[in-house]
CSV table of C-alpha atoms in Angstrom, one decimal:
chain,number,residue,atom,x,y,z
A,1137,MET,CA,197.6,28.9,-26.1
A,1138,ASP,CA,196.8,29.0,-29.9
A,1139,ALA,CA,193.6,29.5,-31.8
A,1140,ARG,CA,192.6,25.9,-31.2
A,1141,ASP,CA,193.3,25.7,-27.5
A,1142,PRO,CA,190.2,25.4,-25.3
A,1143,ILE,CA,188.7,28.6,-23.9
A,1144,ASP,CA,188.6,28.0,-20.2
A,1145,VAL,CA,185.2,29.4,-19.3
A,1146,ARG,CA,186.0,29.2,-15.6
A,1147,TYR,CA,189.1,31.4,-16.1
A,1148,VAL,CA,187.0,33.9,-18.1
A,1149,ILE,CA,184.4,34.0,-15.4
A,1150,HIS,CA,187.0,34.4,-12.6
A,1151,ARG,CA,188.8,37.1,-14.5
A,1152,TYR,CA,185.7,39.1,-15.2
A,1153,ALA,CA,183.8,38.0,-12.0
A,1154,ALA,CA,182.6,41.5,-11.3
A,1155,GLN,CA,180.9,41.6,-14.7
A,1156,VAL,CA,178.7,38.5,-14.3
A,1157,ASN,CA,175.1,39.5,-14.7
A,1158,ASN,CA,171.9,37.4,-15.0
A,1159,GLY,CA,174.0,34.3,-15.8
A,1160,TYR,CA,176.1,36.0,-18.4
A,1161,VAL,CA,179.8,37.1,-18.3
A,1162,GLU,CA,179.9,40.6,-19.7
A,1163,LEU,CA,183.0,41.4,-21.8
A,1164,SER,CA,184.0,44.7,-23.2
A,1165,ARG,CA,185.0,44.9,-26.8
A,1166,GLU,CA,188.7,45.0,-25.8
A,1167,GLN,CA,188.3,42.0,-23.4
A,1168,TRP,CA,186.5,40.0,-26.1
A,1169,SER,CA,189.0,40.8,-28.8
A,1170,GLU,CA,191.8,39.4,-26.6
A,1171,LEU,CA,190.2,36.0,-26.9
A,1172,ARG,CA,190.9,35.9,-30.6
A,1173,LYS,CA,194.5,34.6,-29.8
A,1174,ASN,CA,196.1,33.9,-33.1
A,1175,THR,CA,193.1,33.0,-35.1
A,1176,PRO,CA,194.0,34.1,-38.7
A,1177,LEU,CA,192.0,36.6,-40.7
A,1178,THR,CA,191.0,34.6,-43.8
A,1179,LEU,CA,188.7,37.2,-45.3
A,1180,THR,CA,189.6,40.0,-47.7
A,1181,ALA,CA,188.0,43.4,-48.0
A,1182,ASP,CA,186.4,42.5,-51.3
A,1183,GLU,CA,184.9,39.4,-49.8
A,1184,LEU,CA,183.5,41.4,-46.9
A,1185,GLU,CA,181.9,43.8,-49.4
A,1186,GLU,CA,180.0,40.9,-50.9
A,1187,LEU,CA,178.8,39.8,-47.4
A,1188,ARG,CA,177.8,43.2,-46.1
A,1189,GLY,CA,174.1,44.0,-45.8
A,1190,VAL,CA,172.4,47.1,-47.2
A,1191,ASP,CA,173.9,50.2,-45.4
A,1192,ASP,CA,175.9,48.0,-43.0
A,1193,PRO,CA,179.3,49.7,-42.3
A,1194,ILE,CA,181.1,46.6,-41.0
A,1195,ASP,CA,184.8,46.6,-41.8
A,1196,LEU,CA,187.8,44.3,-41.3
A,1197,THR,CA,188.6,45.8,-37.9
A,1198,GLU,CA,185.1,44.6,-36.7
A,1199,VAL,CA,185.7,41.2,-38.2
A,1200,THR,CA,189.1,40.9,-36.4
A,1201,ASP,CA,188.0,42.2,-33.1
A,1202,ILE,CA,184.5,40.6,-32.8
A,1203,TYR,CA,184.0,37.8,-35.3
A,1204,LEU,CA,187.4,36.0,-35.2
A,1205,PRO,CA,187.0,35.4,-31.4
A,1206,LEU,CA,183.4,34.3,-32.1
A,1207,ALA,CA,184.5,31.9,-34.9
A,1208,ARG,CA,187.2,30.5,-32.5
A,1209,LEU,CA,184.6,30.0,-29.8
A,1210,LEU,CA,182.2,28.2,-32.2
A,1211,ASN,CA,185.0,26.0,-33.6
A,1212,LEU,CA,185.9,24.9,-30.1
A,1213,HIS,CA,182.3,24.4,-29.1
A,1214,PHE,CA,181.7,22.4,-32.3
A,1215,THR,CA,184.7,20.2,-31.5
A,1216,GLY,CA,183.5,19.7,-27.9
A,1217,SER,CA,180.0,18.8,-29.1
A,1218,LYS,CA,181.3,16.3,-31.5
A,1219,GLN,CA,183.5,14.6,-28.8
A,1220,ARG,CA,180.5,14.4,-26.4
A,1221,SER,CA,178.4,12.8,-29.2
A,1222,SER,CA,181.2,10.2,-29.9
A,1223,VAL,CA,181.5,9.3,-26.2
A,1224,LEU,CA,177.7,8.8,-25.9
A,1225,ARG,CA,177.5,6.6,-29.0
A,1226,ALA,CA,180.5,4.6,-27.8
A,1227,PHE,CA,178.8,4.1,-24.4
A,1228,LEU,CA,175.6,2.9,-26.1
A,1229,GLY,CA,177.5,0.6,-28.4
A,1230,LYS,CA,176.4,2.4,-31.5
A,1231,SER,CA,178.5,3.1,-34.6
A,1232,GLU,CA,180.0,6.5,-35.2
A,1233,ARG,CA,177.6,9.0,-37.0
A,1234,ARG,CA,178.2,12.6,-37.9
A,1235,VAL,CA,175.6,14.8,-36.1
A,1236,PRO,CA,175.2,18.3,-37.7
A,1237,TYR,CA,175.9,21.2,-35.4
A,1238,VAL,CA,173.0,23.7,-35.4
A,1239,LEU,CA,173.7,27.4,-34.7
A,1240,GLY,CA,170.7,29.7,-34.2
A,1241,LEU,CA,171.0,33.5,-34.8
A,1242,ALA,CA,168.2,35.9,-33.7
A,1243,GLY,CA,167.6,39.6,-33.6
A,1244,SER,CA,165.4,42.4,-34.9
A,1245,VAL,CA,164.8,43.5,-38.4
A,1246,ALA,CA,167.7,45.9,-39.5
A,1247,VAL,CA,170.0,45.0,-36.6
A,1248,GLY,CA,172.5,43.3,-38.8
A,1249,LYS,CA,171.8,39.6,-38.1
A,1250,SER,CA,171.9,38.7,-41.8
A,1251,THR,CA,175.3,40.2,-42.2
A,1252,THR,CA,176.4,38.3,-39.1
A,1253,ALA,CA,175.0,35.1,-40.4
A,1254,ARG,CA,176.7,35.4,-43.8
A,1255,LEU,CA,180.0,36.4,-42.2
A,1256,LEU,CA,179.9,33.4,-39.8
A,1257,HIS,CA,179.0,31.1,-42.7
A,1258,THR,CA,182.1,32.2,-44.5
A,1259,LEU,CA,184.5,32.2,-41.6
A,1260,LEU,CA,183.4,28.8,-40.1
A,1261,ALA,CA,183.6,27.1,-43.5
A,1262,ARG,CA,187.3,28.0,-43.7
A,1263,TRP,CA,188.1,25.9,-40.6
A,1264,PRO,CA,189.2,22.4,-41.6
A,1265,GLU,CA,187.1,20.7,-38.9
A,1266,HIS,CA,183.8,21.9,-40.5
A,1267,PRO,CA,184.2,22.9,-44.2
A,1268,HIS,CA,180.5,22.2,-45.1
A,1269,VAL,CA,178.4,25.0,-43.6
A,1270,GLU,CA,174.9,25.7,-44.7
A,1271,LEU,CA,172.9,28.9,-44.0
A,1272,VAL,CA,169.1,28.9,-44.0
A,1273,THR,CA,166.8,31.8,-43.1
A,1274,THR,CA,163.5,31.4,-41.4
A,1275,ASP,CA,162.0,33.8,-44.0
A,1276,SER,CA,161.8,30.6,-46.1
A,1277,PHE,CA,159.2,29.3,-43.7
A,1278,LEU,CA,156.9,32.2,-43.8
A,1279,TYR,CA,153.5,31.3,-45.1
A,1280,PRO,CA,153.0,32.4,-48.7
A,1281,ASN,CA,151.2,35.8,-49.1
A,1282,ALA,CA,148.1,34.1,-50.3
A,1283,VAL,CA,147.9,32.1,-47.1
A,1284,LEU,CA,148.6,35.1,-44.9
A,1285,GLU,CA,145.9,37.0,-46.7
A,1286,SER,CA,143.4,34.2,-46.2
A,1287,LYS,CA,144.2,34.1,-42.5
A,1288,LYS,CA,143.9,38.0,-42.5
A,1289,ILE,CA,147.4,38.3,-41.0
A,1290,MET,CA,149.3,39.9,-43.9
A,1291,HIS,CA,149.8,43.0,-41.7
A,1292,ARG,CA,151.5,40.7,-39.1
A,1293,LYS,CA,154.1,39.2,-41.5
A,1294,GLY,CA,157.2,38.5,-39.4
A,1295,PHE,CA,155.2,37.9,-36.2
A,1296,PRO,CA,155.4,34.3,-34.9
A,1297,GLU,CA,152.0,33.3,-36.2
A,1298,SER,CA,153.1,34.2,-39.8
A,1299,TYR,CA,155.5,31.2,-39.9
A,1300,ASP,CA,154.9,27.6,-40.6
A,1301,ARG,CA,156.4,26.6,-37.3
A,1302,ARG,CA,155.8,22.9,-37.7
A,1303,ALA,CA,157.5,22.8,-41.1
A,1304,LEU,CA,160.5,24.7,-39.7
A,1305,VAL,CA,160.8,22.3,-36.7
A,1306,ARG,CA,160.5,19.3,-39.0
A,1307,PHE,CA,163.2,20.7,-41.3
A,1308,VAL,CA,165.7,21.3,-38.5
A,1309,ALA,CA,164.9,18.0,-36.8
A,1310,ALA,CA,165.6,16.2,-40.1
A,1311,VAL,CA,168.9,18.0,-40.6
A,1312,LYS,CA,169.9,17.2,-37.0
A,1313,ALA,CA,168.9,13.5,-37.5
A,1314,GLY,CA,171.5,13.3,-40.3
A,1315,THR,CA,169.0,13.0,-43.2
A,1316,ALA,CA,171.1,13.0,-46.4
A,1317,GLU,CA,169.1,15.7,-48.1
A,1318,VAL,CA,166.5,18.1,-46.6
A,1319,CYS,CA,164.6,20.7,-48.6
A,1320,ALA,CA,163.6,24.2,-47.4
A,1321,PRO,CA,161.4,26.6,-49.4
A,1322,VAL,CA,162.9,29.7,-51.0
A,1323,TYR,CA,161.8,33.2,-50.1
A,1324,SER,CA,162.3,36.2,-52.5
A,1325,HIS,CA,162.8,39.5,-50.8
A,1326,LEU,CA,162.4,41.2,-54.1
A,1327,GLU,CA,158.9,39.7,-54.6
A,1328,TYR,CA,158.2,39.6,-50.9
A,1329,ASP,CA,156.9,36.1,-51.1
A,1330,ILE,CA,157.7,32.4,-51.2
A,1331,VAL,CA,158.9,31.3,-54.7
A,1332,PRO,CA,156.5,28.5,-55.9
A,1333,GLY,CA,158.2,25.2,-56.6
A,1334,ALA,CA,161.7,26.4,-55.6
A,1335,ALA,CA,163.8,24.7,-52.9
A,1336,GLN,CA,167.1,25.0,-51.1
A,1337,VAL,CA,168.6,21.6,-50.7
A,1338,VAL,CA,170.6,21.1,-47.5
A,1339,LYS,CA,172.9,18.1,-47.8
A,1340,SER,CA,174.2,16.7,-44.5
A,1341,PRO,CA,176.2,19.8,-43.4
A,1342,ASP,CA,178.9,19.9,-40.7
A,1343,ILE,CA,177.2,23.1,-39.4
A,1344,LEU,CA,173.7,24.5,-40.1
A,1345,ILE,CA,173.2,28.2,-39.4
A,1346,LEU,CA,169.5,29.1,-38.9
A,1347,GLU,CA,168.9,32.9,-38.9
A,1348,GLY,CA,165.7,34.6,-38.2
A,1349,LEU,CA,163.6,36.9,-36.1
A,1350,ASN,CA,161.9,34.3,-33.9
A,1351,VAL,CA,164.3,31.3,-33.7
A,1352,LEU,CA,164.5,31.6,-29.9
A,1353,GLN,CA,160.8,31.7,-29.5
A,1354,PRO,CA,159.5,29.1,-26.9
A,1355,ALA,CA,157.2,26.4,-28.2
A,1356,PRO,CA,153.5,25.9,-27.4
A,1357,PRO,CA,152.9,23.5,-24.5
A,1358,THR,CA,153.7,19.8,-25.3
A,1359,SER,CA,155.5,20.9,-28.5
A,1360,LEU,CA,159.2,21.2,-29.4
A,1361,ALA,CA,160.7,24.6,-30.3
A,1362,VAL,CA,163.1,24.9,-33.1
A,1363,ASN,CA,165.8,26.1,-30.6
A,1364,ASP,CA,165.5,22.7,-28.8
A,1365,TYR,CA,167.7,21.5,-31.6
A,1366,PHE,CA,170.3,24.2,-31.3
A,1367,ASP,CA,173.8,23.5,-30.1
A,1368,PHE,CA,174.6,27.2,-29.7
A,1369,SER,CA,172.6,30.4,-30.1
A,1370,ILE,CA,173.4,34.1,-30.7
A,1371,TYR,CA,171.3,37.2,-30.3
A,1372,VAL,CA,172.3,40.4,-32.0
A,1373,ASP,CA,171.1,43.3,-29.8
A,1374,ALA,CA,171.0,47.1,-30.0
A,1375,LYS,CA,168.9,50.0,-28.5
A,1376,VAL,CA,165.5,50.3,-30.1
A,1377,GLU,CA,166.1,53.9,-31.2
A,1378,ASP,CA,169.3,52.9,-33.0
A,1379,ILE,CA,167.6,50.0,-34.8
A,1380,ARG,CA,164.8,52.4,-35.8
A,1381,SER,CA,167.3,54.8,-37.3
A,1382,TRP,CA,169.1,52.0,-39.2
A,1383,TYR,CA,165.8,50.7,-40.5
A,1384,VAL,CA,164.8,54.1,-42.0
A,1385,GLU,CA,168.3,54.6,-43.4
A,1386,ARG,CA,168.2,51.1,-45.0
A,1387,PHE,CA,164.7,51.8,-46.3
A,1388,HIS,CA,165.9,54.8,-48.2
A,1389,LYS,CA,168.8,52.9,-49.6
A,1390,LEU,CA,166.4,50.2,-50.9
A,1391,ARG,CA,164.1,52.8,-52.3
A,1392,ARG,CA,167.0,54.0,-54.5
A,1393,THR,CA,168.0,50.5,-55.5
A,1394,ALA,CA,166.0,47.3,-55.1
A,1395,PHE,CA,162.6,49.0,-55.0
A,1396,GLU,CA,163.2,50.4,-58.5
A,1397,ASP,CA,163.2,46.9,-60.0
A,1398,PRO,CA,159.9,46.3,-61.9
A,1399,LYS,CA,159.5,42.9,-60.1
A,1400,SER,CA,159.8,44.5,-56.6
A,1401,TYR,CA,156.7,44.1,-54.4
A,1402,PHE,CA,157.6,47.6,-53.1
A,1403,ARG,CA,158.2,49.3,-56.5
A,1404,HIS,CA,155.5,51.9,-55.8
A,1405,ILE,CA,157.7,53.2,-53.0
A,1406,ALA,CA,160.4,54.1,-55.4
A,1407,ALA,CA,158.2,56.9,-56.8
A,1408,MET,CA,157.6,58.5,-53.4
A,1409,SER,CA,159.3,61.7,-52.3
A,1410,TYR,CA,162.0,61.5,-49.6
A,1411,ASP,CA,159.5,62.9,-47.0
A,1412,GLU,CA,156.7,60.5,-48.1
A,1413,ALA,CA,159.1,57.6,-47.9
A,1414,THR,CA,160.4,58.6,-44.5
A,1415,LYS,CA,156.8,58.8,-43.1
A,1416,PHE,CA,156.0,55.4,-44.6
A,1417,ALA,CA,159.1,53.8,-43.2
A,1418,VAL,CA,158.6,55.3,-39.7
A,1419,ASN,CA,155.0,54.1,-39.7
A,1420,VAL,CA,155.9,50.6,-40.8
A,1421,TRP,CA,158.6,50.5,-38.1
A,1422,ARG,CA,156.3,51.7,-35.4
A,1423,ASP,CA,153.3,49.6,-36.2
A,1424,ILE,CA,155.0,46.3,-37.3
A,1425,ASN,CA,158.7,45.9,-36.7
A,1426,GLU,CA,159.1,47.7,-33.3
A,1427,ARG,CA,155.9,46.1,-32.0
A,1428,ASN,CA,157.2,42.7,-33.0
A,1429,LEU,CA,160.6,43.4,-31.5
A,1430,VAL,CA,159.2,44.5,-28.1
A,1431,GLU,CA,156.5,41.9,-27.9
A,1432,ASN,CA,158.2,38.8,-29.4
A,1433,ILE,CA,161.9,39.1,-30.3
A,1434,ALA,CA,163.6,41.0,-27.4
A,1435,PRO,CA,162.0,38.8,-24.7
A,1436,THR,CA,163.8,35.8,-26.2
A,1437,ARG,CA,167.3,37.5,-25.8
A,1438,GLY,CA,167.8,35.8,-22.4
A,1439,ARG,CA,167.5,32.4,-24.1
A,1440,ALA,CA,170.7,33.0,-26.2
A,1441,ASP,CA,174.1,31.6,-25.3
A,1442,LEU,CA,175.8,34.7,-26.5
A,1443,VAL,CA,174.6,38.3,-27.0
A,1444,LEU,CA,176.3,40.8,-29.3
A,1445,LYS,CA,175.4,44.3,-28.1
A,1446,LYS,CA,175.9,47.0,-30.8
A,1447,GLY,CA,176.4,50.8,-30.4
A,1448,ALA,CA,174.8,53.5,-32.4
A,1449,ASP,CA,177.6,53.2,-35.1
A,1450,HIS,CA,176.7,49.5,-35.7
A,1451,SER,CA,179.9,48.3,-34.0
A,1452,VAL,CA,179.7,45.7,-31.3
A,1453,GLN,CA,180.6,47.3,-27.9
A,1454,LYS,CA,180.3,44.4,-25.6
A,1455,VAL,CA,179.6,40.7,-25.6
A,1456,LEU,CA,177.5,38.7,-23.1
A,1457,LEU,CA,178.5,35.0,-22.8
A,1458,ARG,CA,176.4,32.6,-20.8
A,1459,GLN,CA,178.5,31.1,-18.1
A,1460,SER,CA,177.0,27.6,-18.1
């Protein structure tokens, strides 16, 4: 069996039958890494450095053990999805049409989902079956700060109601429908706001990766959710106390770097003492990010097709794969 041979999910379930829980097959790091087979490592240490998020210690060992098996699985799933689409169109007597594959990626602030998204974007684009991969973050569909302030929900930025859900669903639906060019707004983390007049143009990709806090959120009654358009979804998971620690560590790193930029929305924080900044970060985490995680993000974990469970050192310790 080589890197392109099908993963027999029934075999995986049989082999790890004792580890099936709540519809998922639970695989240890070692068991998961075996599923890499001979998938080649096409990433260099320098390239990984460019993809790594702030204060994320991911290394090539993590890429090899965790992300190469994941890239292999996604490649096989992409191929299977394409074949099913071709069969259905042939049955209906319709001409062949490329249907973009949509991958959703969810998880908390500071859990490392952005690094995961950038890494998968790079790895998947190096498979010949799907060279055109686009990455869009749901931050681009946050309401502008002026709108959040007018709605009096600026303090709930990142919560489900702070996103233009209808615009996000329309965007993904248009991509999935094969529209030649679809535009998404652009969000600036430096300025903490939507950039007026700017757009990210997505041009009929083989794969669209959509990364964000709430991409697995169910839709209101009678409406479609963005995840209704997903072909596969991933949730990046970790203990709340570990994510809290990572958030505070990342906050201090940003305080010494990005926050010092005169254009930064948070430039006032750069002048804080270490203790003042720590207190500020802990309060923001407790009142906003942890609350959003517990109330809105973590409850969607069971909707994912695959869960990456991280340990305190940021490394993935086990993988949960939905068995059907």
